[in-house]
PDB file of C-alpha atoms and ligand atoms in Angstrom:
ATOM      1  CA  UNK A   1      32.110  16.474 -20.697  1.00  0.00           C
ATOM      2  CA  UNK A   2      29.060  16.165 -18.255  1.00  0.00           C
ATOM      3  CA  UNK A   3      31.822  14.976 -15.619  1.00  0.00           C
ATOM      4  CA  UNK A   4      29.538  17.868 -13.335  1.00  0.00           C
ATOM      5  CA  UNK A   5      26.670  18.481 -14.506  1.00  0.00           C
ATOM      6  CA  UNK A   6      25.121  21.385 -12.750  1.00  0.00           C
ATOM      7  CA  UNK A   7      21.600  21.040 -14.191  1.00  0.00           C
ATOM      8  CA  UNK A   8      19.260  18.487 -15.213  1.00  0.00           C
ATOM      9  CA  UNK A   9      18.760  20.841 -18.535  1.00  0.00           C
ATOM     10  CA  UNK A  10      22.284  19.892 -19.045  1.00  0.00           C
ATOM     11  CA  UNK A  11      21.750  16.533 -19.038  1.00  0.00           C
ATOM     12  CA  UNK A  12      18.662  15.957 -21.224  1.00  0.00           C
ATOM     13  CA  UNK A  13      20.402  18.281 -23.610  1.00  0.00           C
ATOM     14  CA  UNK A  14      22.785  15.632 -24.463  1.00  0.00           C
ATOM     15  CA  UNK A  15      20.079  13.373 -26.203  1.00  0.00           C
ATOM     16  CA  UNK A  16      19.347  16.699 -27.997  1.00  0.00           C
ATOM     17  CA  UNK A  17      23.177  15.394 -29.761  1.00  0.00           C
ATOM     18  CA  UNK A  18      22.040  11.813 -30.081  1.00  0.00           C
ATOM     19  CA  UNK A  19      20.432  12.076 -32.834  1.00  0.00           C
ATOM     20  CA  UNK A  20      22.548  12.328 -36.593  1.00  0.00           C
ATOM     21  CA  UNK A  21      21.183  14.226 -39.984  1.00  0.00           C
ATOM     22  CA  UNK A  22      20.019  11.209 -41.008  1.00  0.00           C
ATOM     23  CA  UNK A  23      18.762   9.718 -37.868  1.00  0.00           C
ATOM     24  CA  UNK A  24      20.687   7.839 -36.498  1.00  0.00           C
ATOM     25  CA  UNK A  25      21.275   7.282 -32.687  1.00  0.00           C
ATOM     26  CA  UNK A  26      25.101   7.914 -31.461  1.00  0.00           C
ATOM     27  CA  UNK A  27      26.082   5.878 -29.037  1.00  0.00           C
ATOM     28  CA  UNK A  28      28.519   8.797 -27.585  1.00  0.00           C
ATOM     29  CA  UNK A  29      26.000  11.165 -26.173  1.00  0.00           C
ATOM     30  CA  UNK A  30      23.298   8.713 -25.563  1.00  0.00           C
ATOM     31  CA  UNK A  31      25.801   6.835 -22.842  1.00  0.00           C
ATOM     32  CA  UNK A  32      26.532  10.474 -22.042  1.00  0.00           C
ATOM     33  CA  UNK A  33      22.765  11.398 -21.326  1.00  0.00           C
ATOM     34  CA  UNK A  34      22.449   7.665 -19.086  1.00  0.00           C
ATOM     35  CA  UNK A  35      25.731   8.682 -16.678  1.00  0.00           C
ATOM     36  CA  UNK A  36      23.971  12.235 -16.214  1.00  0.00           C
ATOM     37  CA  UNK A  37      20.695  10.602 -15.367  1.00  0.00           C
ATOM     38  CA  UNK A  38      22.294   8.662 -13.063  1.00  0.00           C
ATOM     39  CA  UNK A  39      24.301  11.555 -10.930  1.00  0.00           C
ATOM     40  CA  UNK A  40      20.835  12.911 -10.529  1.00  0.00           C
ATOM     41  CA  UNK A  41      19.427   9.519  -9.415  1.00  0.00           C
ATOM     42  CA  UNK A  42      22.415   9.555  -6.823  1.00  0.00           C
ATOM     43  CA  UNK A  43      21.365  12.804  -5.504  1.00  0.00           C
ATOM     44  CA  UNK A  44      17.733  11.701  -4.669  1.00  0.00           C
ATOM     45  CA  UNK A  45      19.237   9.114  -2.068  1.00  0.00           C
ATOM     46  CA  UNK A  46      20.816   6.061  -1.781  1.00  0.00           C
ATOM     47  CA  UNK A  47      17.444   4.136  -1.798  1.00  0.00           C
ATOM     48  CA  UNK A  48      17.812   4.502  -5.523  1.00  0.00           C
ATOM     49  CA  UNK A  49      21.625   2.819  -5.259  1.00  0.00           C
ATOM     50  CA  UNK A  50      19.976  -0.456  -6.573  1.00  0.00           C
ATOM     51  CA  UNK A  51      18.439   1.401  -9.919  1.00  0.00           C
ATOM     52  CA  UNK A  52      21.749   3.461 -10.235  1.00  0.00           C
ATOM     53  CA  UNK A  53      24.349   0.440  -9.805  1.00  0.00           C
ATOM     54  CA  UNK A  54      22.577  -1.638 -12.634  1.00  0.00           C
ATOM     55  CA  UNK A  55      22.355   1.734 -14.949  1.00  0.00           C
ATOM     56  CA  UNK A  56      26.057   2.216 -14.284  1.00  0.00           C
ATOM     57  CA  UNK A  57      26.712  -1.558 -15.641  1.00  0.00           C
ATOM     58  CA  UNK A  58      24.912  -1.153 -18.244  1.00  0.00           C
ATOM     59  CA  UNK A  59      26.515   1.746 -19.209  1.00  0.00           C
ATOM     60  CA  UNK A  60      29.964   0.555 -18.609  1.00  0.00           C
ATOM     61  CA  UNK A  61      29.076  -2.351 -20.810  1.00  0.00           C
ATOM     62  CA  UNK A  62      28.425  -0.216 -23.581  1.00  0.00           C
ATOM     63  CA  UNK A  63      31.378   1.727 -23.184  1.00  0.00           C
ATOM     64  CA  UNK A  64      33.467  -1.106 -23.067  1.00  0.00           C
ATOM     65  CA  UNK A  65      31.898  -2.401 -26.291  1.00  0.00           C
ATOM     66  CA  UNK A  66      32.616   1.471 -27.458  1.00  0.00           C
ATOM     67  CA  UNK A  67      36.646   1.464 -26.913  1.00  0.00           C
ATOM     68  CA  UNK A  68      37.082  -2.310 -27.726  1.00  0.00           C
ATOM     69  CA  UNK A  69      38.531  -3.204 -30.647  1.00  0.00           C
ATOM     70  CA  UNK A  70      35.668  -3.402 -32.676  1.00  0.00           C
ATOM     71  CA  UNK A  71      34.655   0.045 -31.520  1.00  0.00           C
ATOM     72  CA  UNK A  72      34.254   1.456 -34.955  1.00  0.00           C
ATOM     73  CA  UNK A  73      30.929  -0.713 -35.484  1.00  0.00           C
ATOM     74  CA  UNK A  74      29.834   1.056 -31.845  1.00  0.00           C
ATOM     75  CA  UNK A  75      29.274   4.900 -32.943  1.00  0.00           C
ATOM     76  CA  UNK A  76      25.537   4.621 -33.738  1.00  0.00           C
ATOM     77  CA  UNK A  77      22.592   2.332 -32.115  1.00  0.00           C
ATOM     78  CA  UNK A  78      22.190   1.467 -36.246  1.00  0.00           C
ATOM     79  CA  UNK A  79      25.766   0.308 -36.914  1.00  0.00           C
ATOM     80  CA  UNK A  80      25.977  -1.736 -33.191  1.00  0.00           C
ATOM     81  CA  UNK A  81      22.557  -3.515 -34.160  1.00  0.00           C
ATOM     82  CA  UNK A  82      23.880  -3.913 -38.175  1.00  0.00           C
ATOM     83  CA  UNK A  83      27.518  -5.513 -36.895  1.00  0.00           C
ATOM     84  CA  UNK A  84      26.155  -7.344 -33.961  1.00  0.00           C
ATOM     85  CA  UNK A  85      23.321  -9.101 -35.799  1.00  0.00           C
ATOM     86  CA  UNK A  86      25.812  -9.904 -39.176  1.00  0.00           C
ATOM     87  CA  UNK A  87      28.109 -11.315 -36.740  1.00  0.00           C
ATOM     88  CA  UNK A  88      25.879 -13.485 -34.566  1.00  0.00           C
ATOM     89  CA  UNK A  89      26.890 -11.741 -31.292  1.00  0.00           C
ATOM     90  CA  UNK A  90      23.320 -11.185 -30.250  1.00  0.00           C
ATOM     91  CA  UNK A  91      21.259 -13.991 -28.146  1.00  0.00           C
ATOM     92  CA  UNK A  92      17.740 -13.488 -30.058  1.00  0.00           C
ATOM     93  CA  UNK A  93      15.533 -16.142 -28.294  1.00  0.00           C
ATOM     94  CA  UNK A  94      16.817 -17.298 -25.442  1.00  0.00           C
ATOM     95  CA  UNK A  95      19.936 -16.313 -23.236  1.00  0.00           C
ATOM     96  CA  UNK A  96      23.555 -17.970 -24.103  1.00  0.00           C
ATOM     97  CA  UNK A  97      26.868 -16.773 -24.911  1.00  0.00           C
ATOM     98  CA  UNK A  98      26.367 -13.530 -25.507  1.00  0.00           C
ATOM     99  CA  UNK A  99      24.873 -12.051 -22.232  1.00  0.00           C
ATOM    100  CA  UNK A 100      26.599  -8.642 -22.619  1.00  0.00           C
ATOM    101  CA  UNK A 101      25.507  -8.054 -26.475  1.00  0.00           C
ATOM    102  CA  UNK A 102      25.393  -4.097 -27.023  1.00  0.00           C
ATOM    103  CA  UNK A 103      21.663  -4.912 -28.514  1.00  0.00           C
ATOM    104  CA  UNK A 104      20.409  -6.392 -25.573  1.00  0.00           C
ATOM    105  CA  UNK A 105      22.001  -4.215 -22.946  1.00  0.00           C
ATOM    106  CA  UNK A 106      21.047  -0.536 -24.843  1.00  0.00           C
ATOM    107  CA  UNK A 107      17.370  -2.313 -25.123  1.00  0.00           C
ATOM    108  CA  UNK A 108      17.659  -1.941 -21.107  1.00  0.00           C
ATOM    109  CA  UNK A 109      18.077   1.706 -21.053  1.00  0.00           C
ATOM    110  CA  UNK A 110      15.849   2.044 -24.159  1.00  0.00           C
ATOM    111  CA  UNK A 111      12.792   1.102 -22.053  1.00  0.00           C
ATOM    112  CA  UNK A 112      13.902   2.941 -19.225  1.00  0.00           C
ATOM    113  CA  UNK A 113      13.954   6.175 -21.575  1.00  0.00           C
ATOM    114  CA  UNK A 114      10.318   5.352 -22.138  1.00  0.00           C
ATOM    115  CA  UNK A 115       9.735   5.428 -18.017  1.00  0.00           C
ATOM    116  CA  UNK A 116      11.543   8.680 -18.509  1.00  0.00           C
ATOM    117  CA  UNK A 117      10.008  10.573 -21.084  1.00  0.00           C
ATOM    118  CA  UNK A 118       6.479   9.277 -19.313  1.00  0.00           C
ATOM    119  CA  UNK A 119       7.615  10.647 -16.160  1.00  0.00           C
ATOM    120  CA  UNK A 120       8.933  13.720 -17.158  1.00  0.00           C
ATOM    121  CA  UNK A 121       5.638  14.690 -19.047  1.00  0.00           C
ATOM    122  CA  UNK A 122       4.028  13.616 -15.683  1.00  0.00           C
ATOM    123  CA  UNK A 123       5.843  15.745 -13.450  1.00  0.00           C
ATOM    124  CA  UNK A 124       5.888  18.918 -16.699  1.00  0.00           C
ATOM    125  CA  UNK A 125       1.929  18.658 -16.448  1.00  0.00           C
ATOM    126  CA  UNK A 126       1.624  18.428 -12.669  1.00  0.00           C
ATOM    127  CA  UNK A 127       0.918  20.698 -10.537  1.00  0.00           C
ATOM    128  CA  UNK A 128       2.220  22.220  -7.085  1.00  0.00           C
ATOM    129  CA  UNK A 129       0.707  19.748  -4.745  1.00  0.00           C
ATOM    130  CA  UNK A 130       1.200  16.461  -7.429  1.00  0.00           C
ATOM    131  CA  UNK A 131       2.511  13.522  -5.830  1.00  0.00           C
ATOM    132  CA  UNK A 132       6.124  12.490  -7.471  1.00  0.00           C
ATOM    133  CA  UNK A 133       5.493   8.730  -5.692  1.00  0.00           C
ATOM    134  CA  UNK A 134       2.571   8.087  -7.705  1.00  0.00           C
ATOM    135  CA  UNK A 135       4.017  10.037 -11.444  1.00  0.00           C
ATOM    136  CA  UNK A 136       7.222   7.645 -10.973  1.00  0.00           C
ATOM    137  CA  UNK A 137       4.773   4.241 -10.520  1.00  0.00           C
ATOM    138  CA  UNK A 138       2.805   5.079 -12.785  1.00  0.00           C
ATOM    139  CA  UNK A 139       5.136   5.532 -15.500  1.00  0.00           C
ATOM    140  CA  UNK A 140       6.969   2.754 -14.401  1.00  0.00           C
ATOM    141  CA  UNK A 141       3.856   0.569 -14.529  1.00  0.00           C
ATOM    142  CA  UNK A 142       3.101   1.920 -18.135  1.00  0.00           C
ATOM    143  CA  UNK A 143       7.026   1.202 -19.894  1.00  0.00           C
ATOM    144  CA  UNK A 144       9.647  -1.009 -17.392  1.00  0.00           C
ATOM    145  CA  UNK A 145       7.656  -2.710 -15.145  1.00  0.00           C
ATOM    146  CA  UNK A 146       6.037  -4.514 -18.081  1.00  0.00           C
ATOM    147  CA  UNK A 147       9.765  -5.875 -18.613  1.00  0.00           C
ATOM    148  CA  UNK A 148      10.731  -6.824 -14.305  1.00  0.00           C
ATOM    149  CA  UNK A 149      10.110  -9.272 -12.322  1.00  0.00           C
ATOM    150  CA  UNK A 150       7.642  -9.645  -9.154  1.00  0.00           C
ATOM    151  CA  UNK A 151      10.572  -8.489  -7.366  1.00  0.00           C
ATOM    152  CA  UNK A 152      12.003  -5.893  -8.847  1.00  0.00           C
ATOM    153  CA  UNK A 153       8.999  -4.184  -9.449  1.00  0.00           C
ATOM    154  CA  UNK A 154       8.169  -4.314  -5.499  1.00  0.00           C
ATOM    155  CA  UNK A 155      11.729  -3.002  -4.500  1.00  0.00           C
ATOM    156  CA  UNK A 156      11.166  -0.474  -7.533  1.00  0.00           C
ATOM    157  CA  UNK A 157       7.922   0.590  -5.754  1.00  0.00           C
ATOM    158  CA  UNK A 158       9.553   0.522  -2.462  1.00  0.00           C
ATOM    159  CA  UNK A 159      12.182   3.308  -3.861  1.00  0.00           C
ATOM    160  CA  UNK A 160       9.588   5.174  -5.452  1.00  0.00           C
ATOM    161  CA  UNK A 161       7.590   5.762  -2.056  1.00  0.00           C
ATOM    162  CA  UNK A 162      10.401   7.590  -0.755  1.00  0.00           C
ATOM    163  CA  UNK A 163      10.911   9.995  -3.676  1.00  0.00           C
ATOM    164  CA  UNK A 164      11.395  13.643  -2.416  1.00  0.00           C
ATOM    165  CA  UNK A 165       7.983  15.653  -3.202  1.00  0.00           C
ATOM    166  CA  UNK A 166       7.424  17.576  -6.048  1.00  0.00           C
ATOM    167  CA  UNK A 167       9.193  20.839  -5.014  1.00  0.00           C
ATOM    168  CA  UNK A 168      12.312  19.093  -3.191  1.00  0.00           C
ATOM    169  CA  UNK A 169      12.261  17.280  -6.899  1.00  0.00           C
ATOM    170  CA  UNK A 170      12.575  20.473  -8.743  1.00  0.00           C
ATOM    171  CA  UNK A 171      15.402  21.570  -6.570  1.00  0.00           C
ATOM    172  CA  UNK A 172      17.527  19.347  -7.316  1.00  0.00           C
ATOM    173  CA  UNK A 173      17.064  19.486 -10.666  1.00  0.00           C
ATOM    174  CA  UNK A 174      18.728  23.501 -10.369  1.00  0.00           C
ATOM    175  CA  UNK A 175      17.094  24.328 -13.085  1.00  0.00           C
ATOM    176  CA  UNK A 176      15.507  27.774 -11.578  1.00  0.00           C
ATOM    177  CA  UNK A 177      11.945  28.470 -10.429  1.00  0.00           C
ATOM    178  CA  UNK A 178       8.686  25.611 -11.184  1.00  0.00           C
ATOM    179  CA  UNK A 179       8.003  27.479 -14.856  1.00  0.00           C
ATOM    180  CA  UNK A 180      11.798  27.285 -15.695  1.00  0.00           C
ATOM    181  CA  UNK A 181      11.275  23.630 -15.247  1.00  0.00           C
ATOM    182  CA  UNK A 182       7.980  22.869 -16.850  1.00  0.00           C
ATOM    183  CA  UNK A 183       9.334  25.161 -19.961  1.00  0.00           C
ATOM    184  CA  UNK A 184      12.406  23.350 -19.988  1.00  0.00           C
ATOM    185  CA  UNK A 185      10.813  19.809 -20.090  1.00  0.00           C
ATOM    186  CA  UNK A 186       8.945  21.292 -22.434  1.00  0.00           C
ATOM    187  CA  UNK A 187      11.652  21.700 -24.836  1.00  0.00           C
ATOM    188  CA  UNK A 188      13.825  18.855 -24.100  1.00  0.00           C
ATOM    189  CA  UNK A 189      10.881  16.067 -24.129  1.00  0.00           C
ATOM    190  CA  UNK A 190      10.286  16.092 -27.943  1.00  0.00           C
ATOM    191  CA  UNK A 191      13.822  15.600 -28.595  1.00  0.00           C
ATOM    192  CA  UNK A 192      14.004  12.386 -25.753  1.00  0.00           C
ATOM    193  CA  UNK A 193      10.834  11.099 -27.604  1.00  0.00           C
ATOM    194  CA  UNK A 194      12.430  11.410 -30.602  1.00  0.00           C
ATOM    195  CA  UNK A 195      15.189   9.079 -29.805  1.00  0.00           C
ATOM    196  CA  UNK A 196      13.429   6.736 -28.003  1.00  0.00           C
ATOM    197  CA  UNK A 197      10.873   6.056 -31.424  1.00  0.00           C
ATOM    198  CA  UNK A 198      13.922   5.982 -33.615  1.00  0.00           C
ATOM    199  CA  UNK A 199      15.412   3.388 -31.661  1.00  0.00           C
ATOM    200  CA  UNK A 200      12.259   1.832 -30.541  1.00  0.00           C
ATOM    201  CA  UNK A 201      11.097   1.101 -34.789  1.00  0.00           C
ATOM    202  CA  UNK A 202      14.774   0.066 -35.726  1.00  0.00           C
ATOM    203  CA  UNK A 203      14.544  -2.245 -33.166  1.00  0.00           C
ATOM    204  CA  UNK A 204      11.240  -3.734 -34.408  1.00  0.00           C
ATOM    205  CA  UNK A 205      12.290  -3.887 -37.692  1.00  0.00           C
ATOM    206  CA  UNK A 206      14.690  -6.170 -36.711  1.00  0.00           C
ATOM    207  CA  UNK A 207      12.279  -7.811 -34.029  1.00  0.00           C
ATOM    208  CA  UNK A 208      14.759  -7.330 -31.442  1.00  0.00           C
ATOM    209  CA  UNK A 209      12.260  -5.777 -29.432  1.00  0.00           C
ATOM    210  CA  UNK A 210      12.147  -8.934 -26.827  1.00  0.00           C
ATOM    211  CA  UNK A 211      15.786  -9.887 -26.496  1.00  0.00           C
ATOM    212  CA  UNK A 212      16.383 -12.105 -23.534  1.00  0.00           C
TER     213      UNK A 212
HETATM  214  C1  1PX B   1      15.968  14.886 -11.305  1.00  0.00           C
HETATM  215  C2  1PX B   1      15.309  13.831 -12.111  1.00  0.00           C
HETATM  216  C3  1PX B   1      16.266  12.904 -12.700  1.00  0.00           C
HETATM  217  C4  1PX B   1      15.791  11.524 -12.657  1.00  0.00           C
HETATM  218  C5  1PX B   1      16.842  10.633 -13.185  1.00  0.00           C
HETATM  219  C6  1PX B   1      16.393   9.262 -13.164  1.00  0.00           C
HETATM  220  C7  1PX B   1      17.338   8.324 -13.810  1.00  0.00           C
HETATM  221  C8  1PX B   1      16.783   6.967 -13.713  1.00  0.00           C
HETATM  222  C9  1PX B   1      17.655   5.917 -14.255  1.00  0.00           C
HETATM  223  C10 1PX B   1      16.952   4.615 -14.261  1.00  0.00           C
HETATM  224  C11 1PX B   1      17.709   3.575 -15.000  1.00  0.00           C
HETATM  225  C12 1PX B   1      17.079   2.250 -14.876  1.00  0.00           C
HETATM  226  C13 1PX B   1      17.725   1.223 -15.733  1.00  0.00           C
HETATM  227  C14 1PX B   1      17.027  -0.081 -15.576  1.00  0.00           C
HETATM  228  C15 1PX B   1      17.436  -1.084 -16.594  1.00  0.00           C
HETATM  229  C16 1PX B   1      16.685  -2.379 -16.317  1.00  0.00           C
HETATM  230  O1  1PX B   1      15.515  -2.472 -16.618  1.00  0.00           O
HETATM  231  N1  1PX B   1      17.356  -3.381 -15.735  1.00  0.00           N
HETATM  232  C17 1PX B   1      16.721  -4.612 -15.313  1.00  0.00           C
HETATM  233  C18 1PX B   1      16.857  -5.692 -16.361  1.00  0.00           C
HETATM  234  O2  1PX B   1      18.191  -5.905 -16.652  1.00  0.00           O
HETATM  235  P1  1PX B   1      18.687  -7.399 -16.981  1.00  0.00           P
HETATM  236  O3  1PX B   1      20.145  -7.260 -17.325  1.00  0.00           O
HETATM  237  O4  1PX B   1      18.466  -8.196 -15.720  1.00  0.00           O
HETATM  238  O5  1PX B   1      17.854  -7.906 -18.105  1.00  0.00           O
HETATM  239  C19 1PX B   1      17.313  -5.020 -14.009  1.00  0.00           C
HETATM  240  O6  1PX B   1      16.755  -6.224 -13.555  1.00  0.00           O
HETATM  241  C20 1PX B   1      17.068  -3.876 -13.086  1.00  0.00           C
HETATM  242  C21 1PX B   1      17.252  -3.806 -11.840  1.00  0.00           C
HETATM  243  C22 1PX B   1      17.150  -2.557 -11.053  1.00  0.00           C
HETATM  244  C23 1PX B   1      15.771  -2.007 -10.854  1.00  0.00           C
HETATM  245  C24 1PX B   1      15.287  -1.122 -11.942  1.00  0.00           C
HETATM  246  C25 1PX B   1      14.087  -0.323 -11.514  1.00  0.00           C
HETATM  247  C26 1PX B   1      13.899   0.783 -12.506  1.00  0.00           C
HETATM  248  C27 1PX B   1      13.053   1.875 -12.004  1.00  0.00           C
HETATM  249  C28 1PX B   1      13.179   3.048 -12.923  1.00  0.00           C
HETATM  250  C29 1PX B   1      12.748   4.285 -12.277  1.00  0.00           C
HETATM  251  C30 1PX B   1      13.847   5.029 -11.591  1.00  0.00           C
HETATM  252  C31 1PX B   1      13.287   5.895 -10.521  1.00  0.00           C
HETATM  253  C32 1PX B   1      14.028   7.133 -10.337  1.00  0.00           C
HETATM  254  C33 1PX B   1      13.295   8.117  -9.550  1.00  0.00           C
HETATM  255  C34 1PX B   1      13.305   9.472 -10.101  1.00  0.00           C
END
């Protein structure tokens, strides 16, 4: 599933499956939603392959986590935190022997879903002649940045100065005409928000929300 996605409706669909009946977060389609994200951050040019390669670790890291033998404690963000945290596999202060916990590397993409949702309600509200450069920084400055280093951020802001404009953007989203678009972010960014403030108050519940 998702091997080629065709549209970025597609994609942000999948976090429409994240969420369970009682809500909680699986781990199945929200890995899902990430390796869609990132074919569409491919597309936009290999600028981005810095962004994309450390998504795709983190990803892999999950997965691997996911089909390991302890795999059965990896099918929502609820039962990895639960199992991870019970067993001491987590580094909570300071960074040690656990550098590839599944808490601390889903915390990753958890603030980048923030940058998301910010920029997608950006771009939904924007209109013809808005600027994509300055809706990705200041998203970014607003969630992740917050989290990166000097230099990250100024490679970050590098990428983002070479983001296609506005209509180039839409393209390649092939979702159809500019109202197709806005009316399908419209739809799909309750549902991303959704997940991210699930995961976002488990995680303070169990002040995890600064993992090194
Ligand atoms: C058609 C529209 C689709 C747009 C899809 C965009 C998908 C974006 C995927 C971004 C994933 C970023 C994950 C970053 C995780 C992270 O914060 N990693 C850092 C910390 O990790 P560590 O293990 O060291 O604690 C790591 O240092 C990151 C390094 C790479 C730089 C991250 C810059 C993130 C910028 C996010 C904005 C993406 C811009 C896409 C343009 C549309």
């Amino acid at each position: 599933m998702l091997d080629f996605p065709s549209t970025l409706k597609e994609v942000l669909d999948t976090f429409k499956l994240c969420l369970s009946e009682n809500k909680e977060v699986y781990l199945e389609h929200y890995v899902a939603g990430w390796r869609g994200l990132v074919k569409f951050l491919n597309c936009l040019g290999s600028v981005f392959g810095f962004i994309s390669k450390d998504a795709v670790n983190k990803i892999k890291i999950l997965v691997t986590h996911m089909e390991g033998e302890n795999g059965s404690q990896y099918v929502t963000v609820q039962s990895m935190v639960k199992y991870e945290l019970d067993n001491e596999l987590v580094d909570l202060t300071k960074r040690g022997i656990h550098p590839e916990s599944g808490c601390r590397t889903l915390l990753r993409l958890h603030r980048a879903l923030r940058w998301l949702e910010l920029f997608l309600e950006r771009l939904r509200t924007s209109n013809e002649d808005g600027k994509t450069s300055v809706m990705c920084s200041e998203s970014y400055n607003e969630s992740l940045a917050q989290h990166h280093p000097w230099m990250v951020r100024k490679a970050a802001g590098m990428a983002f100065c070479v983001l296609p404009g506005r209509p180039a953007f839409f393209e390649v989203m092939n979702v159809g005409p500019p109202e197709q678009v806005v009316a399908m972010l419209g739809e799909a960014l309750p549902l991303i928000s959704d997940v991210y403030q699930i995961t976002e108050e488990f995680y303070a519940q169990h002040n995890m929300l600064d993992l090194p």
